[in-house]
XYZ file of C-alpha atoms in Angstrom:
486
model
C 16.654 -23.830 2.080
C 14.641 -23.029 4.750
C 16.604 -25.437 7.361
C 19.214 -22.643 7.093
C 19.676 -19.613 8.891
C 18.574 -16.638 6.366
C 21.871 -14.819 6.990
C 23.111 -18.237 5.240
C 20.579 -18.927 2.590
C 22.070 -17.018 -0.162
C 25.594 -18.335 0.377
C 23.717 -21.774 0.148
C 21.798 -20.990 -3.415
C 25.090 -19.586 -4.860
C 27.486 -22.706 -3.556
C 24.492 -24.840 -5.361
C 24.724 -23.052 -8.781
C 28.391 -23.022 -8.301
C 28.212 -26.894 -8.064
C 25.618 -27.240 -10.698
C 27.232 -25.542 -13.142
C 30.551 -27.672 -13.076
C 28.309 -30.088 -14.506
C 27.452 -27.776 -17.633
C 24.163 -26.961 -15.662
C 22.859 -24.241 -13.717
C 19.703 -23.390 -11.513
C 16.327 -22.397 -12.614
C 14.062 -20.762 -10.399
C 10.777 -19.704 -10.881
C 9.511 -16.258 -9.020
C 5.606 -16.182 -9.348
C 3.618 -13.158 -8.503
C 5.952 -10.958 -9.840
C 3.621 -8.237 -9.915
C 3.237 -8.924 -5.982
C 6.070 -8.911 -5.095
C 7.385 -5.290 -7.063
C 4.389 -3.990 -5.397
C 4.917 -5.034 -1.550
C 8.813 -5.483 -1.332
C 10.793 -4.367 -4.431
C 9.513 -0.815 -5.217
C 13.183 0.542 -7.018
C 15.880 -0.416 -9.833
C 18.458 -1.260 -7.456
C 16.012 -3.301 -5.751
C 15.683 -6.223 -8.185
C 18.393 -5.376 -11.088
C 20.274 -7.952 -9.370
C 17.674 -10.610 -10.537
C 18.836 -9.194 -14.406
C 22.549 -8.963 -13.251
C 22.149 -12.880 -12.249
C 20.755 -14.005 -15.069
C 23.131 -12.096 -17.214
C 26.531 -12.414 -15.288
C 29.192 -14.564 -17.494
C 28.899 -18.168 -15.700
C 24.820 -18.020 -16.206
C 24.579 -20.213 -12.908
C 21.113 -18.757 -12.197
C 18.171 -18.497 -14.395
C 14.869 -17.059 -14.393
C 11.258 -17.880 -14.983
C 9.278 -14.865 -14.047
C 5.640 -15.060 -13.982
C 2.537 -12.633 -13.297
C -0.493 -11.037 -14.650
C 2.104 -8.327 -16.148
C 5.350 -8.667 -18.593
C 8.487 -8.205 -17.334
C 9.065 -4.979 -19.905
C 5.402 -3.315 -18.323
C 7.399 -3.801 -14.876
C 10.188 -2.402 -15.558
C 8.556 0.690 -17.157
C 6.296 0.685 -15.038
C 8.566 0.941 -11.897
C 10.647 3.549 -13.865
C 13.722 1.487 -15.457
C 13.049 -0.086 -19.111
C 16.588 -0.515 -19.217
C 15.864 -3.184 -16.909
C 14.620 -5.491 -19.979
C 17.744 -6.903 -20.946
C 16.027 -8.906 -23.616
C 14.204 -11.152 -21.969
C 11.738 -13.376 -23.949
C 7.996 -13.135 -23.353
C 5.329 -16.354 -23.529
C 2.053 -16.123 -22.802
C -0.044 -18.758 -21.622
C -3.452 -17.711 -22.913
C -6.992 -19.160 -21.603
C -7.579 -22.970 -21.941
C -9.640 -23.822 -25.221
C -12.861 -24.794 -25.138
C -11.799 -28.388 -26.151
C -8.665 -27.983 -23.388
C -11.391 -26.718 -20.734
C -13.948 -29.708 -21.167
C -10.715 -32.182 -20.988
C -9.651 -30.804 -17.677
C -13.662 -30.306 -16.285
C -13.819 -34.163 -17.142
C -11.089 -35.039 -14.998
C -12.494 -32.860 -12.335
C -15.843 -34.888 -12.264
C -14.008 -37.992 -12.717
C -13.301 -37.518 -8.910
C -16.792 -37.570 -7.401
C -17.765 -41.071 -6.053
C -21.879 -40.088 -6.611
C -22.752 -40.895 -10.123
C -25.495 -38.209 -9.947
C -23.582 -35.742 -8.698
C -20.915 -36.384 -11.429
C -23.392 -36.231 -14.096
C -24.771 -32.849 -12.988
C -21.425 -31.111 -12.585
C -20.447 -32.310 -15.690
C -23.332 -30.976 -17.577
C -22.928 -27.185 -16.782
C -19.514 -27.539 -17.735
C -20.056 -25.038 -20.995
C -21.716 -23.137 -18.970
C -18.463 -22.953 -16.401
C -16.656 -22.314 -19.558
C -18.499 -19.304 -20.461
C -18.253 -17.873 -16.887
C -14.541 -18.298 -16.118
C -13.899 -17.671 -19.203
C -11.259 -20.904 -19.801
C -9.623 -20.083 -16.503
C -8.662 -23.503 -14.462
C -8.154 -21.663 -11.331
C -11.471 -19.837 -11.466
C -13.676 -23.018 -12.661
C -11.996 -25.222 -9.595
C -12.596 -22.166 -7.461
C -16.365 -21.808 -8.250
C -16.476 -25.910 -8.349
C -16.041 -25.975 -4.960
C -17.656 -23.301 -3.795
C -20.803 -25.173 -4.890
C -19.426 -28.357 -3.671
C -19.385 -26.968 -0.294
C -22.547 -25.173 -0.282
C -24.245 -27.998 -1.526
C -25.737 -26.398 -4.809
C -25.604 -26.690 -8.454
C -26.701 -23.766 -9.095
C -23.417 -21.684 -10.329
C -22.890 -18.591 -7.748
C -23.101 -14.762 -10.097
C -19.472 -12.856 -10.078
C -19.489 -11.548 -7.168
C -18.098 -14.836 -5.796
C -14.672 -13.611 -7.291
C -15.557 -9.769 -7.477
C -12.208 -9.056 -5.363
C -9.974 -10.794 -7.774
C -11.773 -8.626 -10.626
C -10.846 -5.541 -8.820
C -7.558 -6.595 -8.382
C -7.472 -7.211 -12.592
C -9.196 -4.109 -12.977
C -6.974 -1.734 -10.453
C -3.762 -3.134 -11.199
C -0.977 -0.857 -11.005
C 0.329 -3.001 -13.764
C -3.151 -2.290 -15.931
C -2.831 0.541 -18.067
C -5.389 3.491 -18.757
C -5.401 2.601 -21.700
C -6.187 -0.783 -21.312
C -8.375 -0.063 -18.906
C -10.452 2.271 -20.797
C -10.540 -0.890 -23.521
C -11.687 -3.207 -21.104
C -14.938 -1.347 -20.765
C -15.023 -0.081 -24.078
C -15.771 -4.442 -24.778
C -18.134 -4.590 -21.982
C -20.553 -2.950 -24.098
C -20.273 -5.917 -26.355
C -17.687 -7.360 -28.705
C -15.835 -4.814 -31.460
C -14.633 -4.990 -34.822
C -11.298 -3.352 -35.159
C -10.574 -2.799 -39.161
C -7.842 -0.553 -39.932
C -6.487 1.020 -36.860
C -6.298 -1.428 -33.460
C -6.657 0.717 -30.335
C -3.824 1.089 -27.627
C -3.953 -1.053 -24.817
C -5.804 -3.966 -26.990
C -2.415 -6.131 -27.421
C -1.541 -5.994 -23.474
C -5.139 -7.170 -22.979
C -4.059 -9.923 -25.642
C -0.923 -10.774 -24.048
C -2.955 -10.688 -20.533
C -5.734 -13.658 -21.796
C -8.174 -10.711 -20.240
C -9.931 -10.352 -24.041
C -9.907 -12.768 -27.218
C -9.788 -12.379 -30.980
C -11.584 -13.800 -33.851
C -10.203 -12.688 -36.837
C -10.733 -8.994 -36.631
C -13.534 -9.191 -33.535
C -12.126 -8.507 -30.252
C -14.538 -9.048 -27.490
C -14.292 -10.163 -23.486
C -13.818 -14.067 -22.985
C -14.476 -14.204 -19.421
C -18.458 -13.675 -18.073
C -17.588 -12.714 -14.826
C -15.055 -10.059 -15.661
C -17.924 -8.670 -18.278
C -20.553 -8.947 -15.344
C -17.994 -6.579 -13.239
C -17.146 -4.546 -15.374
C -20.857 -3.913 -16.367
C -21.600 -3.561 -12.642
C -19.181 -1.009 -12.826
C -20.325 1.284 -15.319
C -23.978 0.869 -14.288
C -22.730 1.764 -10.790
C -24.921 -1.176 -9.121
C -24.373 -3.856 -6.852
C -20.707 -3.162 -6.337
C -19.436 -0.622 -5.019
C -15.921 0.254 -5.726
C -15.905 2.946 -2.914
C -16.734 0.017 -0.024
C -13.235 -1.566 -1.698
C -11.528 1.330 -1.159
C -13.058 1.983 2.759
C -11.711 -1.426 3.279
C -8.004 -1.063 1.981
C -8.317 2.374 4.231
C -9.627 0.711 7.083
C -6.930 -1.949 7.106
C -3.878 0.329 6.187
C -4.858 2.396 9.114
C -5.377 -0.646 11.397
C -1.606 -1.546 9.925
C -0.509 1.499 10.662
C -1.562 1.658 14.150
C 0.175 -2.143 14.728
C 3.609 -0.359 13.321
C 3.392 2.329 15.663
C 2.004 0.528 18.736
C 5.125 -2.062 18.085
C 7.279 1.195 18.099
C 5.428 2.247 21.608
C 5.955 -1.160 23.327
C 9.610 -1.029 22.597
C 9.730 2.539 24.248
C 8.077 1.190 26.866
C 9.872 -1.114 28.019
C 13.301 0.966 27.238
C 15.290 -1.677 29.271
C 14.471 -4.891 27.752
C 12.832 -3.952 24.703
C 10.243 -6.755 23.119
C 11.075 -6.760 19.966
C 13.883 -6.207 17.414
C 13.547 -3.527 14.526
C 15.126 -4.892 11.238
C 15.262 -3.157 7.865
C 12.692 -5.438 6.466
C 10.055 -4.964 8.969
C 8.816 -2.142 6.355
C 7.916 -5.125 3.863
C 6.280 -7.641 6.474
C 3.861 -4.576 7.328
C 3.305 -3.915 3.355
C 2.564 -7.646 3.036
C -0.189 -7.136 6.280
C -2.190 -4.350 4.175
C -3.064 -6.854 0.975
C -6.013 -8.028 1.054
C -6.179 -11.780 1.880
C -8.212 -13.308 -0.903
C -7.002 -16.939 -1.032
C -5.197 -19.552 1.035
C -1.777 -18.213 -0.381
C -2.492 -14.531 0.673
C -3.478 -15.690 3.474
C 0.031 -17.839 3.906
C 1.923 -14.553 3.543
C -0.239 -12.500 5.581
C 0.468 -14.907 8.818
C 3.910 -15.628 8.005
C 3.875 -11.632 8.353
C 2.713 -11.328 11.479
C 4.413 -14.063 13.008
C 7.626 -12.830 12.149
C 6.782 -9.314 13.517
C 5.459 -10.651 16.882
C 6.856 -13.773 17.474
C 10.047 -14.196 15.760
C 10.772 -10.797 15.974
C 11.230 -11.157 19.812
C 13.122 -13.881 19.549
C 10.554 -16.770 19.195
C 8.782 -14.973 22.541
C 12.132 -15.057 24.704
C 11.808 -11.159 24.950
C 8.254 -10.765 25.138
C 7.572 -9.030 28.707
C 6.123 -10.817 31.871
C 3.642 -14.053 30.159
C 2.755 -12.436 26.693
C 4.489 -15.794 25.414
C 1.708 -17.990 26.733
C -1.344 -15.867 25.565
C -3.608 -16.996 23.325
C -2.521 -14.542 20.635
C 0.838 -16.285 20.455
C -0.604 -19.417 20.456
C -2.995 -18.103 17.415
C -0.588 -16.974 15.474
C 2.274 -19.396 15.663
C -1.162 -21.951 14.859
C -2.411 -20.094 12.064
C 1.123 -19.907 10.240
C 2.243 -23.301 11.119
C -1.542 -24.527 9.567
C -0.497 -23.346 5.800
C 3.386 -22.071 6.005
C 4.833 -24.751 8.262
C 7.876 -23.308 8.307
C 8.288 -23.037 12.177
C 10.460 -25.892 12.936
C 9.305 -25.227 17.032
C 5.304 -26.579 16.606
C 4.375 -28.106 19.605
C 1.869 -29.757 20.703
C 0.528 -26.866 22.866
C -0.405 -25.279 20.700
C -3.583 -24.924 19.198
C -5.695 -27.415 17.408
C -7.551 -26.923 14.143
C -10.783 -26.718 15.580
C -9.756 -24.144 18.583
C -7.850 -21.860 16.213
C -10.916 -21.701 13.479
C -12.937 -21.101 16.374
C -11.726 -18.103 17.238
C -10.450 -16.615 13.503
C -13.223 -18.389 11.541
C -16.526 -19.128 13.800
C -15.271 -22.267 14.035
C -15.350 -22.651 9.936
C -12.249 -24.239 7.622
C -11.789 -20.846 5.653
C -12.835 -21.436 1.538
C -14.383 -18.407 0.494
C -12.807 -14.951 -0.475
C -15.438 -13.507 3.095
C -13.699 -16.277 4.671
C -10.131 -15.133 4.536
C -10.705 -11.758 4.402
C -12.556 -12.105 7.512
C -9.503 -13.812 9.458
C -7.408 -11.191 8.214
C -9.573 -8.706 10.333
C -9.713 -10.434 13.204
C -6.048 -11.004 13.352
C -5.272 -7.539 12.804
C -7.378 -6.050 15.775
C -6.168 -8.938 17.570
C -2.899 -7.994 17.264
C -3.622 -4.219 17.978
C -5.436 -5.432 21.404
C -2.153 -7.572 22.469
C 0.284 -4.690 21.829
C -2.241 -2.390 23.467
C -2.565 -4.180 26.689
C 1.711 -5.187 26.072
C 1.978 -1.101 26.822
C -1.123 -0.908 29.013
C 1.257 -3.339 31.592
C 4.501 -1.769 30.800
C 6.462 -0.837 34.337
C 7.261 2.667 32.098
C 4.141 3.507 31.237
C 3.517 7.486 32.128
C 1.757 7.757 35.206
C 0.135 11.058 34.564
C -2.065 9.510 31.666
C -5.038 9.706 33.322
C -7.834 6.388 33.029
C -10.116 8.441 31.158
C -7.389 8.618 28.452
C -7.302 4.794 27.780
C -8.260 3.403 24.454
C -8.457 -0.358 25.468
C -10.679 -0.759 28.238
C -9.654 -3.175 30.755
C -12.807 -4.522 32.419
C -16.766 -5.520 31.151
C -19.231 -2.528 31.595
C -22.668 -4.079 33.141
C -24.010 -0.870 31.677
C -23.432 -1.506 27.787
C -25.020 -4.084 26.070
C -23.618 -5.833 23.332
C -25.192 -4.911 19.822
C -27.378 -2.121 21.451
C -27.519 1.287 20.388
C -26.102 4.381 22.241
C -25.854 8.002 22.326
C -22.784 9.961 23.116
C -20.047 12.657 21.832
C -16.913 12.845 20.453
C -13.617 13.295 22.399
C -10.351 14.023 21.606
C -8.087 11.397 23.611
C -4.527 12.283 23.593
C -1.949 9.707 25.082
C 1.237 7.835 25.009
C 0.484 6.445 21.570
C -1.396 8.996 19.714
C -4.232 11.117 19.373
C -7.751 9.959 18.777
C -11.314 10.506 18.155
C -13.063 8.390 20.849
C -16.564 8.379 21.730
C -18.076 9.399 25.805
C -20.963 7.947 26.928
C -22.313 8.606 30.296
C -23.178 4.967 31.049
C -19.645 4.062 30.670
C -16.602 5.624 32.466
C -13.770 5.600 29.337
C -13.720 6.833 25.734
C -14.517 4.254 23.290
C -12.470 3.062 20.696
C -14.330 4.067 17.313
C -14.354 0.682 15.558
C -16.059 2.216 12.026
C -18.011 5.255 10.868
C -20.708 6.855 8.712
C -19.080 9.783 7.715
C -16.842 12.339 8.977
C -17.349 13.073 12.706
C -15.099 15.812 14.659
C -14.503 16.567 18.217
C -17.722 17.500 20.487
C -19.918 16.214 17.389
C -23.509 14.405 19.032
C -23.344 10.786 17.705
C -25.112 7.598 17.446
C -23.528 4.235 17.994
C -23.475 0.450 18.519
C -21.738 -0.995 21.340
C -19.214 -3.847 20.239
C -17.639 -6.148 22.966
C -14.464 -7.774 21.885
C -11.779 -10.512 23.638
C -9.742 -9.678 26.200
C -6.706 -11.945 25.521
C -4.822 -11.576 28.752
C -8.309 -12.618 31.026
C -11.078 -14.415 29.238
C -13.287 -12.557 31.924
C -13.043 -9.214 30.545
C -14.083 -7.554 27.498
C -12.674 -4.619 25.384
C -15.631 -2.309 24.429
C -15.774 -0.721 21.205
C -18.252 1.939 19.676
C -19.444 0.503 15.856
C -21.274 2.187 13.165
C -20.677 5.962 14.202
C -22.608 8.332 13.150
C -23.414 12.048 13.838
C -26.847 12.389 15.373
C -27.658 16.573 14.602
């Protein structure tokens, strides 16, 4: 399919069921992440009742396997149509059993060449059990987390604390169910007459088990969290939710500084607004937890820099050649490999993790969350010095207005402490809090806070240095860990 141009890619699928089903057959396809993809692209009815007008229409070409954390009915009810469930037919595919799990773990070890190293992964296998709670993709997940850290001792839950929240905070996961969850985390409860709301989505979700009339939480690391939780120690829901703010802002800024460049550069504009550019941006703000988020999150970007200007043809004066171009075509060709155009010049493995990743294959959720954030300001820089070049850029913006500084201070030092105040910069693509210090002639960027801050406020701050894509020589300075100093 994807050797077709999109415009022709439906066309394609139907002429294939078409064909198929003169042979009595028809075409089964398999959408995973359902809940994913509701969330980030199809947010209305009309948006995906075709997907139930396909797999009802009279020839039945097309049929449907729809997977995710949630049932299709909790979707559609959810989203605000539960006429939607045309009688579709739920299966759940519960936990492995115990039995199931040591089979598989088995296998697993089977692969190690060391004898001793087989023999001691394979006896905390129970104890992986208990942990994941039956879960294949958790147990391979912690498996080689130890593998590459070069420990058998098994990591606590933190290791896959952001896939908890996501469990936890589902827009999918009910109050209700919610409210059961931790109701179990106190320990496992006997249900005799009258079974609490919420307890049979849980079910249906593998997130609790049953035996007989005991209901109780079958995966340790969820129980861990959710204890956590309640106790209100070692995590901390509101650093989740500074992150998500911190990156939908830094998102937000990328949409607007796209819309900036184009108005720019008014007569040759860089890049080419579509109607699903919305989505691509959506898909930028998830968090990147795994090497599939992290698959979407660059095939994201890359359509929104570089295939959005026409594979580079319409970025302005030798944007195509800059590192960030490079980088990104890199990154997405690395796990997507859906850009038919790699070329050699492009980066290598070890240049590209050297600059997203320290030089590090990504394998841990830090990892790929990590890359995430340096892409993103990455991407902001680019677009930043993209306008700071334009030939239309406003000539009355005075320097002291810039938010990307274009040369290396020899009066800042990186990682060193500062005093200054706040400043209200206003320019050509927004308004911002910046920070003045009189050792360095422009506002700095605010790269994060303690607290509110407001104009004129005395503060406190670190001194961040950053790439300059466009001249290795230079540095964009950055003021880090804000804070208000009366």
């Amino acid at each position: 399919m994807k050797d077709w141009n999109p415009e022709y890619q439906k066309e394609v699928l139907f002429f294939l069921a078409d064909k198929v089903a003169e042979s009595g057959k028809y075409v089964l396809l398999l959408l995973d992440e359902i809940d994913y993809l509701l969330l980030e692209a199809l947010e209305s009815p009309s948006d995906f009742s075709r997907i139930r007008g396909a797999a009802t229409e009279k020839s039945c070409n097309l049929k449907f396997w729809v997977a995710g954390t949630s049932t299709w009915s909790s979707i559609c009810t959810t989203i605000g149509s539960p006429e939607l469930n045309c009688g579709l037919e739920n299966v759940s595919l519960p936990p492995l059993t115990k039995d199931d799990f040591e089979e598989m773990w088995k296998q697993e070890c089977s692969l190690f060449d060391d004898e001793e190293q087989r023999g001691k992964f394979l006896s905390i296998g129970e104890t992986i059990y208990r942990h994941t709670g039956g879960i294949p993709y958790y147990a391979k997940f912690v498996g080689s987390h130890m593998i590459n850290n070069g420990t058998i001792e098994i990591p606590d839950y933190q290791i896959i604390r952001d896939y908890l929240a996501e469990i936890v905070n589902n827009r999918f996961t009910s109050d209700v169910e919610r409210s059961v969850l931790f109701l179990l985390s106190s320990g496992e409860k006997t249900f005799e007459d009258t079974i609490p709301d919420g307890v049979s989505g849980l079910l249906s979700k593998g997130l609790i088990k049953v035996d007989g009339n005991v209901y109780s939480i079958g995966i340790g690391y969820l129980l861990d969290y959710l204890t956590a939780r309640k106790q209100d120690t070692s995590v901390s829901d509101d650093a989740i939710d500074i992150e998500k703010k911190e990156r939908d802002s830094l998102v937000d800024e990328i949409a607007r500084l796209r819309d900036c460049a184009n108005n720019s550069y008014a007569t040759n504009k860089p890049f080419i607004a579509t109607t699903k550019d919305t989505s691509y941006f959506n898909v930028m703000k998830k968090p990147c937890l795994d090497e599939g988020a992290l698959t979407a999150f660059a095939t994201s970007v890359c359509i929104l820099y570089y295939e959005g200007s026409e594979t580079g043809k319409r970025l302005p004066s030798d944007f195509y050649t800059h590192e960030f171009c490079y980088m990104i075509r890199a990154l997405r060709n690395k796990y997507d490999h859906s850009d038919h155009s790699y070329e050699a010049r492009q980066m290598d493995d070890d240049k590209l993790f050297l600059i997203v990743n320290d030089g590090i294959v990504p394998f841990t959720l830090e990892h790929y969350k990590s890359i995430q954030s340096k892409v993103l300001n990455y991407f902001r820089d680019e677009l930043l010095l993209m306008i700071e070049r334009a030939p239309q850029k406003k000539k009355n913006i005075k320097k002291s207005n810039q938010v990307s500084v274009p040369s290396c201070s020899k009066n800042l030092e990186n990682g060193k402490y500062y005093e200054g105040v706040v400043v209200e910069v206003n320019n050509q693509y927004g308004t911002f809090l910046n920070v003045k210090c009189n050792l360095y002639p422009y506002p700095l960027q605010v790269k994060s806070k303690r607290g509110e801050i407001f104009e004129n406020d005395k503060v406190s701050f670190k001194a961040v240095s950053e790439p300059n894509w466009a001249d290795p020589n230079k540095l964009f300075w950055k003021a880090d860990d804000v804070h208000r100093t009366e």
